[in-house]
């Protein structure tokens, strides 16, 4: 979500659309509002009942090394069909950013749709 916020802040004449699965825990309304407040389009997001939202933590080691921990939560609950439903959104995008917080099949389906449409992509 932090990369979507950064992209939305940098976008001058474009809209940043974010796709994820939110959980139904107490964090979800705060996450949605934070994204909306920065102009991120969350219309491609959905909620997974009874599952908490995912969390990511960045750790700074004493030697300066950076480590991260991802707790997938609802974002780990994707199917290939759900990913395929996003293909239409991808075809009209200017660029696609893939992340490892979702199952690999999601990245594979979205990357293939982007490639077929000539949309550049990157893995963050």
Coordinates of C-alpha atoms in Angstrom, one line a residue, residues 30-78:
X30 CA -8.0 2.9 8.7
X31 CA -6.2 1.4 5.7
X32 CA -8.9 2.2 3.3
X33 CA -9.2 5.8 4.5
X34 CA -5.4 6.3 4.4
X35 CA -5.3 5.2 0.7
X36 CA -8.3 7.3 -0.2
X37 CA -6.9 10.3 1.5
X38 CA -3.9 10.2 -0.8
X39 CA -6.0 9.8 -3.9
X40 CA -5.5 6.0 -4.4
X41 CA -8.4 4.3 -6.3
X42 CA -9.3 1.3 -4.2
X43 CA -12.3 0.1 -6.4
X44 CA -10.3 -3.0 -7.4
X45 CA -10.0 -4.0 -3.7
X46 CA -12.2 -6.5 -1.9
X47 CA -12.8 -7.8 1.6
X48 CA -12.3 -11.3 2.9
X49 CA -14.7 -12.1 5.7
X50 CA -13.2 -13.5 8.9
X51 CA -9.6 -12.8 7.9
X52 CA -7.4 -10.0 9.2
X53 CA -5.7 -7.6 6.8
X54 CA -2.1 -8.3 5.9
X55 CA 0.8 -6.4 7.6
X56 CA 4.3 -5.6 6.5
X57 CA 7.1 -4.7 8.8
X58 CA 10.5 -3.2 7.9
X59 CA 13.3 -3.8 10.4
X60 CA 16.6 -1.9 10.5
X61 CA 19.4 -4.0 11.9
X62 CA 22.2 -2.5 14.1
X63 CA 24.6 -2.9 11.2
X64 CA 22.3 -0.9 8.9
X65 CA 20.9 -3.9 7.0
X66 CA 17.2 -3.8 6.2
X67 CA 14.9 -6.8 6.7
X68 CA 11.2 -7.2 6.1
X69 CA 8.5 -9.4 7.4
X70 CA 5.2 -9.9 5.6
X71 CA 2.1 -11.4 7.3
X72 CA -0.1 -12.1 4.3
X73 CA -3.5 -12.1 6.0
X74 CA -6.4 -11.5 3.5
X75 CA -3.9 -10.7 0.7
X76 CA -2.7 -14.4 0.8
X77 CA -6.3 -15.4 0.0
X78 CA -6.4 -14.9 -3.8

